[in-house]
PDB file of N, CA and C in Angstrom:
ATOM      1  N   PHE A   1      -0.196  -8.971  14.799  1.00 71.00           N
ATOM      2  CA  PHE A   1      -0.307  -9.409  16.165  1.00 71.00           C
ATOM      3  C   PHE A   1      -1.063  -8.380  17.004  1.00 71.00           C
ATOM      4  N   TYR A   2      -0.611  -7.126  16.964  1.00 69.00           N
ATOM      5  CA  TYR A   2      -1.277  -6.087  17.750  1.00 69.00           C
ATOM      6  C   TYR A   2      -2.687  -5.825  17.254  1.00 69.00           C
ATOM      7  N   LEU A   3      -2.914  -6.001  15.980  1.00 73.00           N
ATOM      8  CA  LEU A   3      -4.260  -5.823  15.440  1.00 73.00           C
ATOM      9  C   LEU A   3      -5.194  -6.885  16.010  1.00 73.00           C
ATOM     10  N   ASP A   4      -4.726  -8.126  16.063  1.00 66.00           N
ATOM     11  CA  ASP A   4      -5.533  -9.209  16.627  1.00 66.00           C
ATOM     12  C   ASP A   4      -5.858  -8.970  18.098  1.00 66.00           C
ATOM     13  N   LEU A   5      -4.956  -8.322  18.806  1.00 66.00           N
ATOM     14  CA  LEU A   5      -5.168  -8.019  20.225  1.00 66.00           C
ATOM     15  C   LEU A   5      -5.913  -6.703  20.435  1.00 66.00           C
ATOM     16  N   ASN A   6      -6.250  -6.039  19.313  1.00 75.00           N
ATOM     17  CA  ASN A   6      -6.925  -4.743  19.366  1.00 75.00           C
ATOM     18  C   ASN A   6      -6.084  -3.690  20.106  1.00 75.00           C
ATOM     19  N   GLN A   7      -4.765  -3.791  19.966  1.00 75.00           N
ATOM     20  CA  GLN A   7      -3.850  -2.821  20.562  1.00 75.00           C
ATOM     21  C   GLN A   7      -3.366  -1.891  19.448  1.00 75.00           C
ATOM     22  N   ILE A   8      -4.263  -1.041  19.003  1.00 88.00           N
ATOM     23  CA  ILE A   8      -4.025  -0.214  17.824  1.00 88.00           C
ATOM     24  C   ILE A   8      -2.900   0.788  18.071  1.00 88.00           C
ATOM     25  N   ASP A   9      -2.816   1.341  19.271  1.00 87.00           N
ATOM     26  CA  ASP A   9      -1.725   2.283  19.569  1.00 87.00           C
ATOM     27  C   ASP A   9      -0.364   1.615  19.413  1.00 87.00           C
ATOM     28  N   LYS A  10      -0.237   0.387  19.896  1.00 91.00           N
ATOM     29  CA  LYS A  10       1.026  -0.347  19.752  1.00 91.00           C
ATOM     30  C   LYS A  10       1.291  -0.684  18.285  1.00 91.00           C
ATOM     31  N   LEU A  11       0.231  -1.023  17.550  1.00 89.00           N
ATOM     32  CA  LEU A  11       0.374  -1.310  16.129  1.00 89.00           C
ATOM     33  C   LEU A  11       0.920  -0.085  15.401  1.00 89.00           C
ATOM     34  N   PHE A  12       0.338   1.089  15.672  1.00 93.00           N
ATOM     35  CA  PHE A  12       0.822   2.316  15.036  1.00 93.00           C
ATOM     36  C   PHE A  12       2.268   2.616  15.439  1.00 93.00           C
ATOM     37  N   GLN A  13       2.603   2.367  16.686  1.00 91.00           N
ATOM     38  CA  GLN A  13       3.974   2.599  17.151  1.00 91.00           C
ATOM     39  C   GLN A  13       4.959   1.705  16.399  1.00 91.00           C
ATOM     40  N   GLU A  14       4.633   0.424  16.272  1.00 91.00           N
ATOM     41  CA  GLU A  14       5.493  -0.503  15.528  1.00 91.00           C
ATOM     42  C   GLU A  14       5.560  -0.122  14.048  1.00 91.00           C
ATOM     43  N   PHE A  15       4.420   0.229  13.494  1.00 91.00           N
ATOM     44  CA  PHE A  15       4.365   0.640  12.089  1.00 91.00           C
ATOM     45  C   PHE A  15       5.296   1.826  11.855  1.00 91.00           C
ATOM     46  N   ASP A  16       5.136   2.857  12.676  1.00 94.00           N
ATOM     47  CA  ASP A  16       5.903   4.095  12.492  1.00 94.00           C
ATOM     48  C   ASP A  16       7.393   3.917  12.774  1.00 94.00           C
ATOM     49  N   ASN A  17       7.730   3.123  13.780  1.00 95.00           N
ATOM     50  CA  ASN A  17       9.129   3.010  14.199  1.00 95.00           C
ATOM     51  C   ASN A  17       9.902   1.882  13.525  1.00 95.00           C
ATOM     52  N   MET A  18       9.194   0.812  13.138  1.00 90.00           N
ATOM     53  CA  MET A  18       9.890  -0.349  12.591  1.00 90.00           C
ATOM     54  C   MET A  18       9.685  -0.530  11.088  1.00 90.00           C
ATOM     55  N   LEU A  19       8.486  -0.243  10.613  1.00 90.00           N
ATOM     56  CA  LEU A  19       8.178  -0.508   9.208  1.00 90.00           C
ATOM     57  C   LEU A  19       8.482   0.685   8.312  1.00 90.00           C
ATOM     58  N   VAL A  20       8.061   1.867   8.730  1.00 93.00           N
ATOM     59  CA  VAL A  20       8.240   3.066   7.893  1.00 93.00           C
ATOM     60  C   VAL A  20       9.707   3.302   7.516  1.00 93.00           C
ATOM     61  N   PRO A  21      10.671   3.164   8.436  1.00 94.00           N
ATOM     62  CA  PRO A  21      12.067   3.397   8.033  1.00 94.00           C
ATOM     63  C   PRO A  21      12.570   2.447   6.943  1.00 94.00           C
ATOM     64  N   ASN A  22      11.881   1.330   6.749  1.00 91.00           N
ATOM     65  CA  ASN A  22      12.302   0.342   5.751  1.00 91.00           C
ATOM     66  C   ASN A  22      11.556   0.453   4.429  1.00 91.00           C
ATOM     67  N   LEU A  23      10.658   1.422   4.314  1.00 90.00           N
ATOM     68  CA  LEU A  23       9.887   1.561   3.081  1.00 90.00           C
ATOM     69  C   LEU A  23      10.748   2.141   1.967  1.00 90.00           C
ATOM     70  N   SER A  24      10.857   1.390   0.891  1.00 90.00           N
ATOM     71  CA  SER A  24      11.584   1.847  -0.297  1.00 90.00           C
ATOM     72  C   SER A  24      11.095   1.007  -1.474  1.00 90.00           C
ATOM     73  N   PRO A  25      11.273   1.508  -2.700  1.00 85.00           N
ATOM     74  CA  PRO A  25      10.854   0.717  -3.866  1.00 85.00           C
ATOM     75  C   PRO A  25      11.538  -0.652  -3.936  1.00 85.00           C
ATOM     76  N   GLU A  26      12.730  -0.751  -3.369  1.00 85.00           N
ATOM     77  CA  GLU A  26      13.484  -2.009  -3.415  1.00 85.00           C
ATOM     78  C   GLU A  26      13.019  -3.006  -2.366  1.00 85.00           C
ATOM     79  N   ASN A  27      12.438  -2.523  -1.272  1.00 86.00           N
ATOM     80  CA  ASN A  27      12.022  -3.403  -0.180  1.00 86.00           C
ATOM     81  C   ASN A  27      10.553  -3.780  -0.366  1.00 86.00           C
ATOM     82  N   VAL A  28      10.327  -4.714  -1.253  1.00 82.00           N
ATOM     83  CA  VAL A  28       8.980  -5.115  -1.639  1.00 82.00           C
ATOM     84  C   VAL A  28       8.199  -5.658  -0.446  1.00 82.00           C
ATOM     85  N   PHE A  29       8.838  -6.439   0.392  1.00 86.00           N
ATOM     86  CA  PHE A  29       8.128  -7.042   1.515  1.00 86.00           C
ATOM     87  C   PHE A  29       7.637  -5.984   2.501  1.00 86.00           C
ATOM     88  N   ALA A  30       8.408  -4.949   2.735  1.00 89.00           N
ATOM     89  CA  ALA A  30       7.959  -3.867   3.620  1.00 89.00           C
ATOM     90  C   ALA A  30       6.763  -3.143   3.007  1.00 89.00           C
ATOM     91  N   LEU A  31       6.778  -2.938   1.689  1.00 84.00           N
ATOM     92  CA  LEU A  31       5.650  -2.295   1.021  1.00 84.00           C
ATOM     93  C   LEU A  31       4.394  -3.154   1.113  1.00 84.00           C
ATOM     94  N   LEU A  32       4.553  -4.452   0.918  1.00 84.00           N
ATOM     95  CA  LEU A  32       3.415  -5.370   1.024  1.00 84.00           C
ATOM     96  C   LEU A  32       2.855  -5.375   2.443  1.00 84.00           C
ATOM     97  N   ASP A  33       3.731  -5.475   3.417  1.00 86.00           N
ATOM     98  CA  ASP A  33       3.293  -5.497   4.815  1.00 86.00           C
ATOM     99  C   ASP A  33       2.587  -4.205   5.195  1.00 86.00           C
ATOM    100  N   ALA A  34       3.175  -3.089   4.820  1.00 89.00           N
ATOM    101  CA  ALA A  34       2.608  -1.793   5.199  1.00 89.00           C
ATOM    102  C   ALA A  34       1.239  -1.575   4.565  1.00 89.00           C
ATOM    103  N   SER A  35       1.123  -1.849   3.279  1.00 85.00           N
ATOM    104  CA  SER A  35      -0.167  -1.635   2.615  1.00 85.00           C
ATOM    105  C   SER A  35      -1.221  -2.594   3.159  1.00 85.00           C
ATOM    106  N   SER A  36      -0.831  -3.813   3.467  1.00 85.00           N
ATOM    107  CA  SER A  36      -1.761  -4.787   4.013  1.00 85.00           C
ATOM    108  C   SER A  36      -2.273  -4.362   5.391  1.00 85.00           C
ATOM    109  N   ILE A  37      -1.385  -3.909   6.238  1.00 88.00           N
ATOM    110  CA  ILE A  37      -1.790  -3.455   7.574  1.00 88.00           C
ATOM    111  C   ILE A  37      -2.746  -2.270   7.463  1.00 88.00           C
ATOM    112  N   LEU A  38      -2.394  -1.294   6.656  1.00 86.00           N
ATOM    113  CA  LEU A  38      -3.243  -0.107   6.528  1.00 86.00           C
ATOM    114  C   LEU A  38      -4.599  -0.463   5.934  1.00 86.00           C
ATOM    115  N   TRP A  39      -4.604  -1.377   4.965  1.00 84.00           N
ATOM    116  CA  TRP A  39      -5.871  -1.777   4.350  1.00 84.00           C
ATOM    117  C   TRP A  39      -6.761  -2.485   5.377  1.00 84.00           C
ATOM    118  N   ARG A  40      -6.168  -3.368   6.171  1.00 83.00           N
ATOM    119  CA  ARG A  40      -6.953  -4.062   7.200  1.00 83.00           C
ATOM    120  C   ARG A  40      -7.557  -3.073   8.189  1.00 83.00           C
ATOM    121  N   LEU A  41      -6.774  -2.090   8.589  1.00 85.00           N
ATOM    122  CA  LEU A  41      -7.302  -1.062   9.485  1.00 85.00           C
ATOM    123  C   LEU A  41      -8.465  -0.331   8.827  1.00 85.00           C
ATOM    124  N   ASN A  42      -8.283   0.013   7.569  1.00 82.00           N
ATOM    125  CA  ASN A  42      -9.325   0.724   6.823  1.00 82.00           C
ATOM    126  C   ASN A  42     -10.617  -0.091   6.766  1.00 82.00           C
ATOM    127  N   VAL A  43     -10.496  -1.384   6.488  1.00 78.00           N
ATOM    128  CA  VAL A  43     -11.660  -2.260   6.411  1.00 78.00           C
ATOM    129  C   VAL A  43     -12.373  -2.340   7.766  1.00 78.00           C
ATOM    130  N   LEU A  44     -11.610  -2.275   8.842  1.00 82.00           N
ATOM    131  CA  LEU A  44     -12.187  -2.322  10.185  1.00 82.00           C
ATOM    132  C   LEU A  44     -12.751  -0.977  10.636  1.00 82.00           C
ATOM    133  N   GLY A  45     -12.626   0.030   9.775  1.00 84.00           N
ATOM    134  CA  GLY A  45     -13.153   1.346  10.124  1.00 84.00           C
ATOM    135  C   GLY A  45     -12.213   2.172  10.978  1.00 84.00           C
ATOM    136  N   ILE A  46     -10.947   1.772  11.033  1.00 86.00           N
ATOM    137  CA  ILE A  46      -9.942   2.496  11.806  1.00 86.00           C
ATOM    138  C   ILE A  46      -9.106   3.317  10.836  1.00 86.00           C
ATOM    139  N   ASP A  47      -9.104   4.601  11.021  1.00 83.00           N
ATOM    140  CA  ASP A  47      -8.383   5.497  10.115  1.00 83.00           C
ATOM    141  C   ASP A  47      -6.912   5.569  10.515  1.00 83.00           C
ATOM    142  N   PRO A  48      -6.021   5.022   9.683  1.00 84.00           N
ATOM    143  CA  PRO A  48      -4.600   5.081  10.016  1.00 84.00           C
ATOM    144  C   PRO A  48      -3.984   6.448   9.726  1.00 84.00           C
ATOM    145  N   GLY A  49      -4.739   7.315   9.056  1.00 82.00           N
ATOM    146  CA  GLY A  49      -4.250   8.653   8.752  1.00 82.00           C
ATOM    147  C   GLY A  49      -3.669   8.736   7.349  1.00 82.00           C
ATOM    148  N   GLU A  50      -3.946   9.829   6.727  1.00 80.00           N
ATOM    149  CA  GLU A  50      -3.465  10.093   5.363  1.00 80.00           C
ATOM    150  C   GLU A  50      -1.944  10.007   5.276  1.00 80.00           C
ATOM    151  N   GLN A  51      -1.265  10.495   6.308  1.00 84.00           N
ATOM    152  CA  GLN A  51       0.205  10.538   6.276  1.00 84.00           C
ATOM    153  C   GLN A  51       0.798   9.137   6.136  1.00 84.00           C
ATOM    154  N   ARG A  52       0.255   8.172   6.837  1.00 86.00           N
ATOM    155  CA  ARG A  52       0.794   6.805   6.726  1.00 86.00           C
ATOM    156  C   ARG A  52       0.575   6.244   5.321  1.00 86.00           C
ATOM    157  N   TRP A  53      -0.610   6.494   4.757  1.00 82.00           N
ATOM    158  CA  TRP A  53      -0.860   6.035   3.387  1.00 82.00           C
ATOM    159  C   TRP A  53       0.124   6.683   2.422  1.00 82.00           C
ATOM    160  N   GLN A  54       0.388   7.953   2.596  1.00 82.00           N
ATOM    161  CA  GLN A  54       1.325   8.641   1.702  1.00 82.00           C
ATOM    162  C   GLN A  54       2.738   8.085   1.839  1.00 82.00           C
ATOM    163  N   LEU A  55       3.130   7.722   3.050  1.00 87.00           N
ATOM    164  CA  LEU A  55       4.451   7.126   3.260  1.00 87.00           C
ATOM    165  C   LEU A  55       4.596   5.810   2.508  1.00 87.00           C
ATOM    166  N   VAL A  56       3.500   5.063   2.395  1.00 83.00           N
ATOM    167  CA  VAL A  56       3.519   3.796   1.650  1.00 83.00           C
ATOM    168  C   VAL A  56       3.432   4.060   0.153  1.00 83.00           C
ATOM    169  N   LEU A  57       2.568   4.985  -0.211  1.00 81.00           N
ATOM    170  CA  LEU A  57       2.316   5.236  -1.628  1.00 81.00           C
ATOM    171  C   LEU A  57       3.530   5.827  -2.343  1.00 81.00           C
ATOM    172  N   LYS A  58       4.292   6.651  -1.657  1.00 82.00           N
ATOM    173  CA  LYS A  58       5.433   7.306  -2.310  1.00 82.00           C
ATOM    174  C   LYS A  58       6.423   6.292  -2.890  1.00 82.00           C
ATOM    175  N   PRO A  59       6.972   5.359  -2.104  1.00 83.00           N
ATOM    176  CA  PRO A  59       7.892   4.381  -2.722  1.00 83.00           C
ATOM    177  C   PRO A  59       7.173   3.391  -3.632  1.00 83.00           C
ATOM    178  N   PHE A  60       5.914   3.094  -3.322  1.00 77.00           N
ATOM    179  CA  PHE A  60       5.153   2.167  -4.149  1.00 77.00           C
ATOM    180  C   PHE A  60       4.930   2.731  -5.549  1.00 77.00           C
ATOM    181  N   SER A  61       4.716   4.027  -5.649  1.00 75.00           N
ATOM    182  CA  SER A  61       4.413   4.621  -6.954  1.00 75.00           C
ATOM    183  C   SER A  61       5.581   4.497  -7.924  1.00 75.00           C
ATOM    184  N   ALA A  62       6.778   4.295  -7.414  1.00 77.00           N
ATOM    185  CA  ALA A  62       7.930   4.065  -8.288  1.00 77.00           C
ATOM    186  C   ALA A  62       7.810   2.738  -9.034  1.00 77.00           C
ATOM    187  N   LYS A  63       6.936   1.861  -8.557  1.00 69.00           N
ATOM    188  CA  LYS A  63       6.727   0.554  -9.195  1.00 69.00           C
ATOM    189  C   LYS A  63       5.754   0.625 -10.368  1.00 69.00           C
ATOM    190  N   ILE A  64       4.995   1.716 -10.469  1.00 71.00           N
ATOM    191  CA  ILE A  64       4.005   1.834 -11.535  1.00 71.00           C
ATOM    192  C   ILE A  64       4.713   1.856 -12.880  1.00 71.00           C
ATOM    193  N   GLY A  65       4.214   1.047 -13.795  1.00 68.00           N
ATOM    194  CA  GLY A  65       4.816   0.966 -15.117  1.00 68.00           C
ATOM    195  C   GLY A  65       5.883  -0.105 -15.217  1.00 68.00           C
ATOM    196  N   ARG A  66       6.138  -0.780 -14.107  1.00 67.00           N
ATOM    197  CA  ARG A  66       7.129  -1.856 -14.081  1.00 67.00           C
ATOM    198  C   ARG A  66       6.510  -3.096 -13.429  1.00 67.00           C
ATOM    199  N   PRO A  67       5.539  -3.719 -14.086  1.00 64.00           N
ATOM    200  CA  PRO A  67       4.879  -4.887 -13.472  1.00 64.00           C
ATOM    201  C   PRO A  67       5.899  -5.956 -13.092  1.00 64.00           C
ATOM    202  N   GLU A  68       5.764  -6.446 -11.872  1.00 67.00           N
ATOM    203  CA  GLU A  68       6.690  -7.458 -11.375  1.00 67.00           C
ATOM    204  C   GLU A  68       5.970  -8.730 -10.957  1.00 67.00           C
ATOM    205  N   HIS A  69       4.886  -8.546 -10.214  1.00 66.00           N
ATOM    206  CA  HIS A  69       4.195  -9.692  -9.650  1.00 66.00           C
ATOM    207  C   HIS A  69       2.768  -9.274  -9.323  1.00 66.00           C
ATOM    208  N   THR A  70       1.818 -10.115  -9.643  1.00 68.00           N
ATOM    209  CA  THR A  70       0.413  -9.781  -9.449  1.00 68.00           C
ATOM    210  C   THR A  70       0.104  -9.418  -8.002  1.00 68.00           C
ATOM    211  N   PHE A  71       0.698 -10.105  -7.071  1.00 65.00           N
ATOM    212  CA  PHE A  71       0.474  -9.823  -5.648  1.00 65.00           C
ATOM    213  C   PHE A  71       0.927  -8.408  -5.304  1.00 65.00           C
ATOM    214  N   LEU A  72       2.055  -8.004  -5.844  1.00 69.00           N
ATOM    215  CA  LEU A  72       2.579  -6.660  -5.614  1.00 69.00           C
ATOM    216  C   LEU A  72       1.660  -5.608  -6.223  1.00 69.00           C
ATOM    217  N   GLU A  73       1.223  -5.832  -7.444  1.00 70.00           N
ATOM    218  CA  GLU A  73       0.338  -4.869  -8.104  1.00 70.00           C
ATOM    219  C   GLU A  73      -1.000  -4.750  -7.366  1.00 70.00           C
ATOM    220  N   THR A  74      -1.492  -5.855  -6.834  1.00 71.00           N
ATOM    221  CA  THR A  74      -2.735  -5.824  -6.063  1.00 71.00           C
ATOM    222  C   THR A  74      -2.578  -4.942  -4.834  1.00 71.00           C
ATOM    223  N   HIS A  75      -1.479  -5.064  -4.136  1.00 67.00           N
ATOM    224  CA  HIS A  75      -1.238  -4.239  -2.954  1.00 67.00           C
ATOM    225  C   HIS A  75      -1.030  -2.771  -3.329  1.00 67.00           C
ATOM    226  N   LEU A  76      -0.429  -2.533  -4.457  1.00 72.00           N
ATOM    227  CA  LEU A  76      -0.289  -1.154  -4.917  1.00 72.00           C
ATOM    228  C   LEU A  76      -1.661  -0.553  -5.176  1.00 72.00           C
ATOM    229  N   MET A  77      -2.536  -1.306  -5.817  1.00 72.00           N
ATOM    230  CA  MET A  77      -3.886  -0.794  -6.066  1.00 72.00           C
ATOM    231  C   MET A  77      -4.642  -0.561  -4.761  1.00 72.00           C
ATOM    232  N   MET A  78      -4.407  -1.400  -3.758  1.00 70.00           N
ATOM    233  CA  MET A  78      -5.015  -1.163  -2.445  1.00 70.00           C
ATOM    234  C   MET A  78      -4.554   0.182  -1.895  1.00 70.00           C
ATOM    235  N   SER A  79      -3.299   0.481  -2.080  1.00 69.00           N
ATOM    236  CA  SER A  79      -2.756   1.751  -1.583  1.00 69.00           C
ATOM    237  C   SER A  79      -3.344   2.942  -2.328  1.00 69.00           C
ATOM    238  N   LEU A  80      -3.723   2.727  -3.572  1.00 69.00           N
ATOM    239  CA  LEU A  80      -4.320   3.807  -4.360  1.00 69.00           C
ATOM    240  C   LEU A  80      -5.817   3.955  -4.087  1.00 69.00           C
ATOM    241  N   ALA A  81      -6.455   2.872  -3.629  1.00 68.00           N
ATOM    242  CA  ALA A  81      -7.914   2.876  -3.481  1.00 68.00           C
ATOM    243  C   ALA A  81      -8.384   3.068  -2.048  1.00 68.00           C
ATOM    244  N   TYR A  82      -7.487   3.343  -1.147  1.00 66.00           N
ATOM    245  CA  TYR A  82      -7.840   3.428   0.267  1.00 66.00           C
ATOM    246  C   TYR A  82      -8.765   4.595   0.577  1.00 66.00           C
ATOM    247  N   GLY A  83      -9.282   4.555   1.772  1.00 53.00           N
ATOM    248  CA  GLY A  83      -9.889   5.719   2.389  1.00 53.00           C
ATOM    249  C   GLY A  83     -11.314   6.014   1.991  1.00 53.00           C
ATOM    250  N   LYS A  84     -11.616   7.262   2.035  1.00 50.00           N
ATOM    251  CA  LYS A  84     -12.978   7.729   1.822  1.00 50.00           C
ATOM    252  C   LYS A  84     -13.383   7.582   0.357  1.00 50.00           C
ATOM    253  N   VAL A  85     -14.655   7.829   0.095  1.00 40.00           N
ATOM    254  CA  VAL A  85     -15.208   7.644  -1.251  1.00 40.00           C
ATOM    255  C   VAL A  85     -14.504   8.533  -2.265  1.00 40.00           C
ATOM    256  N   SER A  86     -14.232   9.766  -1.915  1.00 48.00           N
ATOM    257  CA  SER A  86     -13.590  10.667  -2.869  1.00 48.00           C
ATOM    258  C   SER A  86     -12.077  10.547  -2.748  1.00 48.00           C
ATOM    259  N   ALA A  87     -11.451  10.315  -3.854  1.00 58.00           N
ATOM    260  CA  ALA A  87      -9.988  10.190  -3.879  1.00 58.00           C
ATOM    261  C   ALA A  87      -9.387  11.443  -4.489  1.00 58.00           C
ATOM    262  N   SER A  88      -8.167  11.695  -4.142  1.00 68.00           N
ATOM    263  CA  SER A  88      -7.486  12.862  -4.700  1.00 68.00           C
ATOM    264  C   SER A  88      -7.205  12.646  -6.182  1.00 68.00           C
ATOM    265  N   ALA A  89      -7.083  13.736  -6.899  1.00 69.00           N
ATOM    266  CA  ALA A  89      -6.792  13.663  -8.339  1.00 69.00           C
ATOM    267  C   ALA A  89      -5.466  12.967  -8.588  1.00 69.00           C
ATOM    268  N   THR A  90      -4.504  13.173  -7.708  1.00 71.00           N
ATOM    269  CA  THR A  90      -3.192  12.541  -7.865  1.00 71.00           C
ATOM    270  C   THR A  90      -3.306  11.032  -7.752  1.00 71.00           C
ATOM    271  N   ARG A  91      -4.045  10.561  -6.736  1.00 69.00           N
ATOM    272  CA  ARG A  91      -4.212   9.119  -6.566  1.00 69.00           C
ATOM    273  C   ARG A  91      -4.968   8.508  -7.736  1.00 69.00           C
ATOM    274  N   LEU A  92      -5.991   9.201  -8.214  1.00 70.00           N
ATOM    275  CA  LEU A  92      -6.746   8.687  -9.356  1.00 70.00           C
ATOM    276  C   LEU A  92      -5.873   8.615 -10.603  1.00 70.00           C
ATOM    277  N   ALA A  93      -5.039   9.613 -10.806  1.00 74.00           N
ATOM    278  CA  ALA A  93      -4.134   9.599 -11.959  1.00 74.00           C
ATOM    279  C   ALA A  93      -3.146   8.437 -11.860  1.00 74.00           C
ATOM    280  N   LEU A  94      -2.620   8.190 -10.666  1.00 75.00           N
ATOM    281  CA  LEU A  94      -1.709   7.061 -10.475  1.00 75.00           C
ATOM    282  C   LEU A  94      -2.428   5.733 -10.702  1.00 75.00           C
ATOM    283  N   ALA A  95      -3.667   5.631 -10.240  1.00 74.00           N
ATOM    284  CA  ALA A  95      -4.440   4.398 -10.445  1.00 74.00           C
ATOM    285  C   ALA A  95      -4.663   4.151 -11.932  1.00 74.00           C
ATOM    286  N   LYS A  96      -5.007   5.198 -12.670  1.00 76.00           N
ATOM    287  CA  LYS A  96      -5.208   5.055 -14.115  1.00 76.00           C
ATOM    288  C   LYS A  96      -3.908   4.637 -14.798  1.00 76.00           C
ATOM    289  N   LYS A  97      -2.802   5.228 -14.369  1.00 78.00           N
ATOM    290  CA  LYS A  97      -1.497   4.870 -14.943  1.00 78.00           C
ATOM    291  C   LYS A  97      -1.175   3.402 -14.634  1.00 78.00           C
ATOM    292  N   MET A  98      -1.499   2.970 -13.430  1.00 74.00           N
ATOM    293  CA  MET A  98      -1.257   1.592 -13.033  1.00 74.00           C
ATOM    294  C   MET A  98      -2.091   0.638 -13.874  1.00 74.00           C
ATOM    295  N   ILE A  99      -3.365   0.950 -14.062  1.00 76.00           N
ATOM    296  CA  ILE A  99      -4.245   0.095 -14.861  1.00 76.00           C
ATOM    297  C   ILE A  99      -3.748   0.022 -16.300  1.00 76.00           C
ATOM    298  N   LYS A 100      -3.358   1.155 -16.859  1.00 81.00           N
ATOM    299  CA  LYS A 100      -2.836   1.181 -18.234  1.00 81.00           C
ATOM    300  C   LYS A 100      -1.575   0.324 -18.342  1.00 81.00           C
ATOM    301  N   SER A 101      -0.708   0.433 -17.353  1.00 78.00           N
ATOM    302  CA  SER A 101       0.520  -0.357 -17.347  1.00 78.00           C
ATOM    303  C   SER A 101       0.215  -1.850 -17.323  1.00 78.00           C
ATOM    304  N   LEU A 102      -0.754  -2.249 -16.507  1.00 73.00           N
ATOM    305  CA  LEU A 102      -1.117  -3.663 -16.428  1.00 73.00           C
ATOM    306  C   LEU A 102      -1.766  -4.146 -17.717  1.00 73.00           C
ATOM    307  N   GLU A 103      -2.582  -3.295 -18.338  1.00 77.00           N
ATOM    308  CA  GLU A 103      -3.190  -3.658 -19.621  1.00 77.00           C
ATOM    309  C   GLU A 103      -2.118  -3.853 -20.686  1.00 77.00           C
ATOM    310  N   GLU A 104      -1.143  -2.962 -20.737  1.00 79.00           N
ATOM    311  CA  GLU A 104      -0.053  -3.085 -21.709  1.00 79.00           C
ATOM    312  C   GLU A 104       0.767  -4.341 -21.446  1.00 79.00           C
ATOM    313  N   TYR A 105       1.001  -4.618 -20.182  1.00 74.00           N
ATOM    314  CA  TYR A 105       1.752  -5.827 -19.808  1.00 74.00           C
ATOM    315  C   TYR A 105       1.001  -7.079 -20.249  1.00 74.00           C
ATOM    316  N   ALA A 106      -0.312  -7.080 -20.014  1.00 75.00           N
ATOM    317  CA  ALA A 106      -1.132  -8.232 -20.411  1.00 75.00           C
ATOM    318  C   ALA A 106      -1.126  -8.409 -21.928  1.00 75.00           C
ATOM    319  N   GLN A 107      -1.218  -7.311 -22.660  1.00 78.00           N
ATOM    320  CA  GLN A 107      -1.193  -7.375 -24.122  1.00 78.00           C
ATOM    321  C   GLN A 107       0.138  -7.925 -24.624  1.00 78.00           C
ATOM    322  N   SER A 108       1.223  -7.499 -24.007  1.00 79.00           N
ATOM    323  CA  SER A 108       2.532  -7.972 -24.464  1.00 79.00           C
ATOM    324  C   SER A 108       2.717  -9.455 -24.141  1.00 79.00           C
ATOM    325  N   ALA A 109       2.098  -9.920 -23.090  1.00 69.00           N
ATOM    326  CA  ALA A 109       2.193 -11.329 -22.735  1.00 69.00           C
ATOM    327  C   ALA A 109       1.389 -12.201 -23.699  1.00 69.00           C
ATOM    328  N   VAL A 110       0.320 -11.639 -24.243  1.00 66.00           N
ATOM    329  CA  VAL A 110      -0.535 -12.372 -25.187  1.00 66.00           C
ATOM    330  C   VAL A 110       0.103 -12.399 -26.567  1.00 66.00           C
ATOM    331  N   SER A 111       0.768 -11.326 -26.926  1.00 56.00           N
ATOM    332  CA  SER A 111       1.356 -11.196 -28.273  1.00 56.00           C
ATOM    333  C   SER A 111       2.465 -12.180 -28.515  1.00 56.00           C
TER     334      SER A 111
END
């Protein structure tokens, strides 16, 4: 809503005060919402800040290696692929682990 109104300060306030406290590996919907909001900001050229991405990535990374739903894995990859062209070694390692996990999951589904 605030993004559509271009009220980015209010969006960040709601994100930080309402969404961040609910981020956990168990709260899938909060993880989906948070990563989606940050990704949309990123696409629009608005930097939400490294700290917000890390707040989302930390509980999300607990999902790596435990494929649950394609939509969830897609949002996790968005959280790993955000930002500038150069990614940190930690994020790249998590992305590789995520891809390997999905490949193994796909192989087991075919077998």
